[in-house]
Amino acid sequence: MLVVMQAHATPDQVRAICERIETLGFRAHTIEGTQHFAIAVTGDLRGIETCGLDEMPGVQDIVRISKPFKLVSRESKPENTVVRFANSDVTIGGEEFAIIAGPCSVESRDQAMAVAEKVAAAGAKMFRGGAYKPRTSPYAFQGMGVEGLKILAQVRERFGMLIVTEAVDNEALEAIEDYADMIQIGARNMQNFSLLKRAGRSPLPVLLKRGLSATLEELLMSAEYIMSEGNRNVVLCERGVRTFADHSRNTLDLSVIPAAHKLSHLPIISDPSHGTGKRDRVTPLALASAAVGADGLIIEVHNEPDHALSDGAQSLYPEQFVNMVSQLRGILPVVHRTLSTEPAKPRATSQAGAQ
Ligand code: PEP
Ligand code: MN
């Protein structure tokens, strides 16, 4: 349910309505739009009518949100969400196209630094690298854990890129909050509801990847779990789904991008690395992702992909990444997106362990 305020409603009137909502046992979420200020009411609203809110001063209208996802839906917030990061001018969901690049896993300091140097020079403003890896086999490399996070923090300090890394469970999420700028929730955890709720209480933005067989509605409901706990900075990610196609690791479902934009104000980026599983498909699908309106890309890049401890076959060589970025520059103006030519700037002060 959405309480739409009158244009001239006062902060006191808004506060009184929020208090009333909370007293009734629901949660109030303020939504600042360019046209109207609104308050979304979440909770178990079955059988609830307007709770007298329509009679309160400053209220223009009470609107029922028809979709099962509420805070995530465009009905509650017509304007696109632009996700911002503390102490940085990087955004996801605005005019600037976002590029996150780096290895699947952090394997060593030398490996992370070698990849970071290349992707930063090519224009990536955000660095990815798993310190905790969800692997199909328990015998496969599981990630370096906190040591990997420390390496990622050094990458940030040296190259100025923001750090995106995956939380496989609540314990990892807590550690990540001390070192990184964005929490990735992986495909296998898209419906790990306790992890989603914990991410919803984090001050860091969340990158939520679509589950291997999840529908768009299921993805949006998972984003709703995060938002319902108070975290509004959620970025969706299409990373390919399981189909009967066997020419690629997954099927990158690019049609979900305009569909997600229609239903939700949240940004959505594309992951053609996991979406194809094969290095030679990554650039074509990255360009296609930009063309269908993705807000950005997450790309696996490795300095020695043949020796990678995970996902080598889908990791670009650094020079392929450079080439991909240069081809993207041809497509982006057509879809009214920009891509800065400035490389990320190292931070003046040490940010390791601080936000
Ligand atoms: C990854 O980004 O390396 C990863 C494991 O992704 P996904 O959860 O999409 O498989
Ligand atoms: Mn990977």
PDB file of C-alpha atoms in Angstrom, residues 130-266:
ATOM      1  CA  GLY A 130      35.509 -13.893  -4.986  1.00  0.00           C
ATOM      2  CA  ALA A 131      37.095 -14.458  -1.584  1.00  0.00           C
ATOM      3  CA  TYR A 132      34.362 -16.973  -0.722  1.00  0.00           C
ATOM      4  CA  LYS A 133      33.411 -19.247  -3.604  1.00  0.00           C
ATOM      5  CA  PRO A 134      30.226 -21.323  -3.916  1.00  0.00           C
ATOM      6  CA  ARG A 135      31.561 -24.340  -5.826  1.00  0.00           C
ATOM      7  CA  THR A 136      29.659 -27.322  -7.179  1.00  0.00           C
ATOM      8  CA  SER A 137      32.307 -29.655  -5.700  1.00  0.00           C
ATOM      9  CA  PRO A 138      33.382 -29.463  -2.054  1.00  0.00           C
ATOM     10  CA  TYR A 139      36.869 -30.455  -3.238  1.00  0.00           C
ATOM     11  CA  ALA A 140      37.235 -27.471  -5.590  1.00  0.00           C
ATOM     12  CA  PHE A 141      38.980 -24.229  -4.498  1.00  0.00           C
ATOM     13  CA  GLN A 142      36.696 -22.540  -1.955  1.00  0.00           C
ATOM     14  CA  GLY A 143      38.352 -19.112  -1.927  1.00  0.00           C
ATOM     15  CA  MET A 144      40.945 -17.408   0.287  1.00  0.00           C
ATOM     16  CA  GLY A 145      38.420 -16.064   2.815  1.00  0.00           C
ATOM     17  CA  VAL A 146      39.507 -13.065   4.887  1.00  0.00           C
ATOM     18  CA  GLU A 147      43.000 -13.135   3.329  1.00  0.00           C
ATOM     19  CA  GLY A 148      41.303 -12.617  -0.033  1.00  0.00           C
ATOM     20  CA  LEU A 149      39.280  -9.714   1.372  1.00  0.00           C
ATOM     21  CA  LYS A 150      42.483  -8.070   2.581  1.00  0.00           C
ATOM     22  CA  ILE A 151      43.942  -8.357  -0.916  1.00  0.00           C
ATOM     23  CA  LEU A 152      40.772  -6.794  -2.345  1.00  0.00           C
ATOM     24  CA  ALA A 153      41.098  -3.877   0.076  1.00  0.00           C
ATOM     25  CA  GLN A 154      44.671  -3.394  -1.163  1.00  0.00           C
ATOM     26  CA  VAL A 155      43.398  -3.353  -4.748  1.00  0.00           C
ATOM     27  CA  ARG A 156      40.975  -0.596  -3.788  1.00  0.00           C
ATOM     28  CA  GLU A 157      43.695   1.401  -2.106  1.00  0.00           C
ATOM     29  CA  ARG A 158      46.115   1.097  -4.989  1.00  0.00           C
ATOM     30  CA  PHE A 159      43.779   1.538  -7.958  1.00  0.00           C
ATOM     31  CA  GLY A 160      40.758   3.363  -6.522  1.00  0.00           C
ATOM     32  CA  MET A 161      38.273   0.814  -7.861  1.00  0.00           C
ATOM     33  CA  LEU A 162      35.300  -0.111  -5.675  1.00  0.00           C
ATOM     34  CA  ILE A 163      35.209  -3.723  -4.536  1.00  0.00           C
ATOM     35  CA  VAL A 164      32.379  -6.185  -5.253  1.00  0.00           C
ATOM     36  CA  THR A 165      32.635  -9.616  -3.645  1.00  0.00           C
ATOM     37  CA  GLU A 166      30.305 -12.477  -2.865  1.00  0.00           C
ATOM     38  CA  ALA A 167      28.851 -13.325   0.534  1.00  0.00           C
ATOM     39  CA  VAL A 168      28.077 -17.042   0.640  1.00  0.00           C
ATOM     40  CA  ASP A 169      26.629 -16.865   4.151  1.00  0.00           C
ATOM     41  CA  ASN A 170      25.960 -14.434   7.006  1.00  0.00           C
ATOM     42  CA  GLU A 171      29.436 -14.900   8.464  1.00  0.00           C
ATOM     43  CA  ALA A 172      31.106 -14.007   5.162  1.00  0.00           C
ATOM     44  CA  LEU A 173      28.765 -11.049   4.782  1.00  0.00           C
ATOM     45  CA  GLU A 174      29.865  -9.648   8.109  1.00  0.00           C
ATOM     46  CA  ALA A 175      33.537  -9.939   7.129  1.00  0.00           C
ATOM     47  CA  ILE A 176      32.852  -8.390   3.717  1.00  0.00           C
ATOM     48  CA  GLU A 177      31.261  -5.323   5.323  1.00  0.00           C
ATOM     49  CA  ASP A 178      34.682  -4.486   6.796  1.00  0.00           C
ATOM     50  CA  TYR A 179      36.526  -4.590   3.475  1.00  0.00           C
ATOM     51  CA  ALA A 180      34.307  -4.165   0.410  1.00  0.00           C
ATOM     52  CA  ASP A 181      31.924  -1.651  -1.192  1.00  0.00           C
ATOM     53  CA  MET A 182      29.230  -3.959  -2.564  1.00  0.00           C
ATOM     54  CA  ILE A 183      27.924  -7.350  -1.481  1.00  0.00           C
ATOM     55  CA  GLN A 184      27.271  -9.908  -4.201  1.00  0.00           C
ATOM     56  CA  ILE A 185      24.584 -12.500  -3.533  1.00  0.00           C
ATOM     57  CA  GLY A 186      25.209 -15.339  -5.958  1.00  0.00           C
ATOM     58  CA  ALA A 187      22.797 -17.296  -8.114  1.00  0.00           C
ATOM     59  CA  ARG A 188      22.777 -20.258  -5.744  1.00  0.00           C
ATOM     60  CA  ASN A 189      21.841 -18.036  -2.828  1.00  0.00           C
ATOM     61  CA  MET A 190      19.157 -15.979  -4.550  1.00  0.00           C
ATOM     62  CA  GLN A 191      16.530 -17.579  -2.341  1.00  0.00           C
ATOM     63  CA  ASN A 192      18.594 -17.859   0.826  1.00  0.00           C
ATOM     64  CA  PHE A 193      16.115 -15.718   2.710  1.00  0.00           C
ATOM     65  CA  SER A 194      18.108 -15.297   5.916  1.00  0.00           C
ATOM     66  CA  LEU A 195      21.104 -14.080   3.869  1.00  0.00           C
ATOM     67  CA  LEU A 196      18.840 -11.705   1.921  1.00  0.00           C
ATOM     68  CA  LYS A 197      17.429 -10.275   5.157  1.00  0.00           C
ATOM     69  CA  ARG A 198      20.917  -9.818   6.589  1.00  0.00           C
ATOM     70  CA  ALA A 199      22.001  -8.034   3.380  1.00  0.00           C
ATOM     71  CA  GLY A 200      18.917  -5.859   3.798  1.00  0.00           C
ATOM     72  CA  ARG A 201      20.318  -4.618   7.107  1.00  0.00           C
ATOM     73  CA  SER A 202      23.731  -3.824   5.622  1.00  0.00           C
ATOM     74  CA  PRO A 203      24.854  -0.281   4.814  1.00  0.00           C
ATOM     75  CA  LEU A 204      26.451  -1.605   1.590  1.00  0.00           C
ATOM     76  CA  PRO A 205      24.678  -1.850  -1.778  1.00  0.00           C
ATOM     77  CA  VAL A 206      23.807  -5.383  -2.890  1.00  0.00           C
ATOM     78  CA  LEU A 207      24.327  -7.058  -6.265  1.00  0.00           C
ATOM     79  CA  LEU A 208      21.639  -9.743  -6.496  1.00  0.00           C
ATOM     80  CA  LYS A 209      22.193 -12.400  -9.151  1.00  0.00           C
ATOM     81  CA  ARG A 210      19.314 -14.282 -10.715  1.00  0.00           C
ATOM     82  CA  GLY A 211      19.013 -17.916  -9.611  1.00  0.00           C
ATOM     83  CA  LEU A 212      19.771 -20.681 -12.093  1.00  0.00           C
ATOM     84  CA  SER A 213      16.108 -21.389 -12.690  1.00  0.00           C
ATOM     85  CA  ALA A 214      14.448 -18.328 -11.212  1.00  0.00           C
ATOM     86  CA  THR A 215      11.658 -16.416 -12.901  1.00  0.00           C
ATOM     87  CA  LEU A 216      11.768 -12.623 -13.037  1.00  0.00           C
ATOM     88  CA  GLU A 217       9.077 -12.467 -10.359  1.00  0.00           C
ATOM     89  CA  GLU A 218      11.148 -14.695  -8.061  1.00  0.00           C
ATOM     90  CA  LEU A 219      14.189 -12.467  -8.612  1.00  0.00           C
ATOM     91  CA  LEU A 220      12.136  -9.380  -7.786  1.00  0.00           C
ATOM     92  CA  MET A 221      10.685 -11.041  -4.680  1.00  0.00           C
ATOM     93  CA  SER A 222      14.248 -11.745  -3.500  1.00  0.00           C
ATOM     94  CA  ALA A 223      15.099  -8.078  -4.055  1.00  0.00           C
ATOM     95  CA  GLU A 224      11.960  -7.268  -2.014  1.00  0.00           C
ATOM     96  CA  TYR A 225      13.410  -9.278   0.913  1.00  0.00           C
ATOM     97  CA  ILE A 226      16.472  -7.020   0.876  1.00  0.00           C
ATOM     98  CA  MET A 227      14.510  -3.790   0.498  1.00  0.00           C
ATOM     99  CA  SER A 228      11.939  -4.732   3.123  1.00  0.00           C
ATOM    100  CA  GLU A 229      14.734  -4.686   5.722  1.00  0.00           C
ATOM    101  CA  GLY A 230      15.619  -1.111   4.791  1.00  0.00           C
ATOM    102  CA  ASN A 231      18.406  -1.417   2.186  1.00  0.00           C
ATOM    103  CA  ARG A 232      17.315   0.483  -0.933  1.00  0.00           C
ATOM    104  CA  ASN A 233      20.530   0.008  -2.871  1.00  0.00           C
ATOM    105  CA  VAL A 234      19.916  -3.171  -4.813  1.00  0.00           C
ATOM    106  CA  VAL A 235      21.231  -3.953  -8.290  1.00  0.00           C
ATOM    107  CA  LEU A 236      19.799  -6.950 -10.150  1.00  0.00           C
ATOM    108  CA  CYS A 237      21.992  -9.144 -12.339  1.00  0.00           C
ATOM    109  CA  GLU A 238      21.091 -11.442 -15.227  1.00  0.00           C
ATOM    110  CA  ARG A 239      23.709 -14.223 -15.299  1.00  0.00           C
ATOM    111  CA  GLY A 240      22.071 -16.829 -17.461  1.00  0.00           C
ATOM    112  CA  VAL A 241      19.599 -19.570 -16.641  1.00  0.00           C
ATOM    113  CA  ARG A 242      19.437 -23.325 -17.240  1.00  0.00           C
ATOM    114  CA  THR A 243      17.761 -24.326 -20.468  1.00  0.00           C
ATOM    115  CA  PHE A 244      18.025 -27.328 -22.780  1.00  0.00           C
ATOM    116  CA  ALA A 245      20.624 -25.488 -24.876  1.00  0.00           C
ATOM    117  CA  ASP A 246      23.953 -27.283 -24.613  1.00  0.00           C
ATOM    118  CA  HIS A 247      26.112 -24.991 -26.753  1.00  0.00           C
ATOM    119  CA  SER A 248      26.804 -22.760 -23.766  1.00  0.00           C
ATOM    120  CA  ARG A 249      27.103 -23.077 -19.978  1.00  0.00           C
ATOM    121  CA  ASN A 250      23.874 -21.133 -19.398  1.00  0.00           C
ATOM    122  CA  THR A 251      21.453 -19.170 -21.558  1.00  0.00           C
ATOM    123  CA  LEU A 252      21.883 -15.438 -21.030  1.00  0.00           C
ATOM    124  CA  ASP A 253      18.294 -14.229 -21.006  1.00  0.00           C
ATOM    125  CA  LEU A 254      18.637 -10.713 -22.379  1.00  0.00           C
ATOM    126  CA  SER A 255      14.885 -10.327 -22.726  1.00  0.00           C
ATOM    127  CA  VAL A 256      14.697 -10.128 -18.936  1.00  0.00           C
ATOM    128  CA  ILE A 257      16.451  -6.739 -18.985  1.00  0.00           C
ATOM    129  CA  PRO A 258      13.674  -4.636 -20.549  1.00  0.00           C
ATOM    130  CA  ALA A 259      11.143  -6.778 -18.654  1.00  0.00           C
ATOM    131  CA  ALA A 260      12.827  -5.978 -15.325  1.00  0.00           C
ATOM    132  CA  HIS A 261      13.005  -2.283 -16.213  1.00  0.00           C
ATOM    133  CA  LYS A 262       9.300  -2.292 -16.904  1.00  0.00           C
ATOM    134  CA  LEU A 263       8.340  -3.844 -13.575  1.00  0.00           C
ATOM    135  CA  SER A 264      10.986  -2.329 -11.318  1.00  0.00           C
ATOM    136  CA  HIS A 265      12.894   0.906 -10.738  1.00  0.00           C
ATOM    137  CA  LEU A 266      16.030  -1.045  -9.749  1.00  0.00           C
TER     138      LEU A 266
END
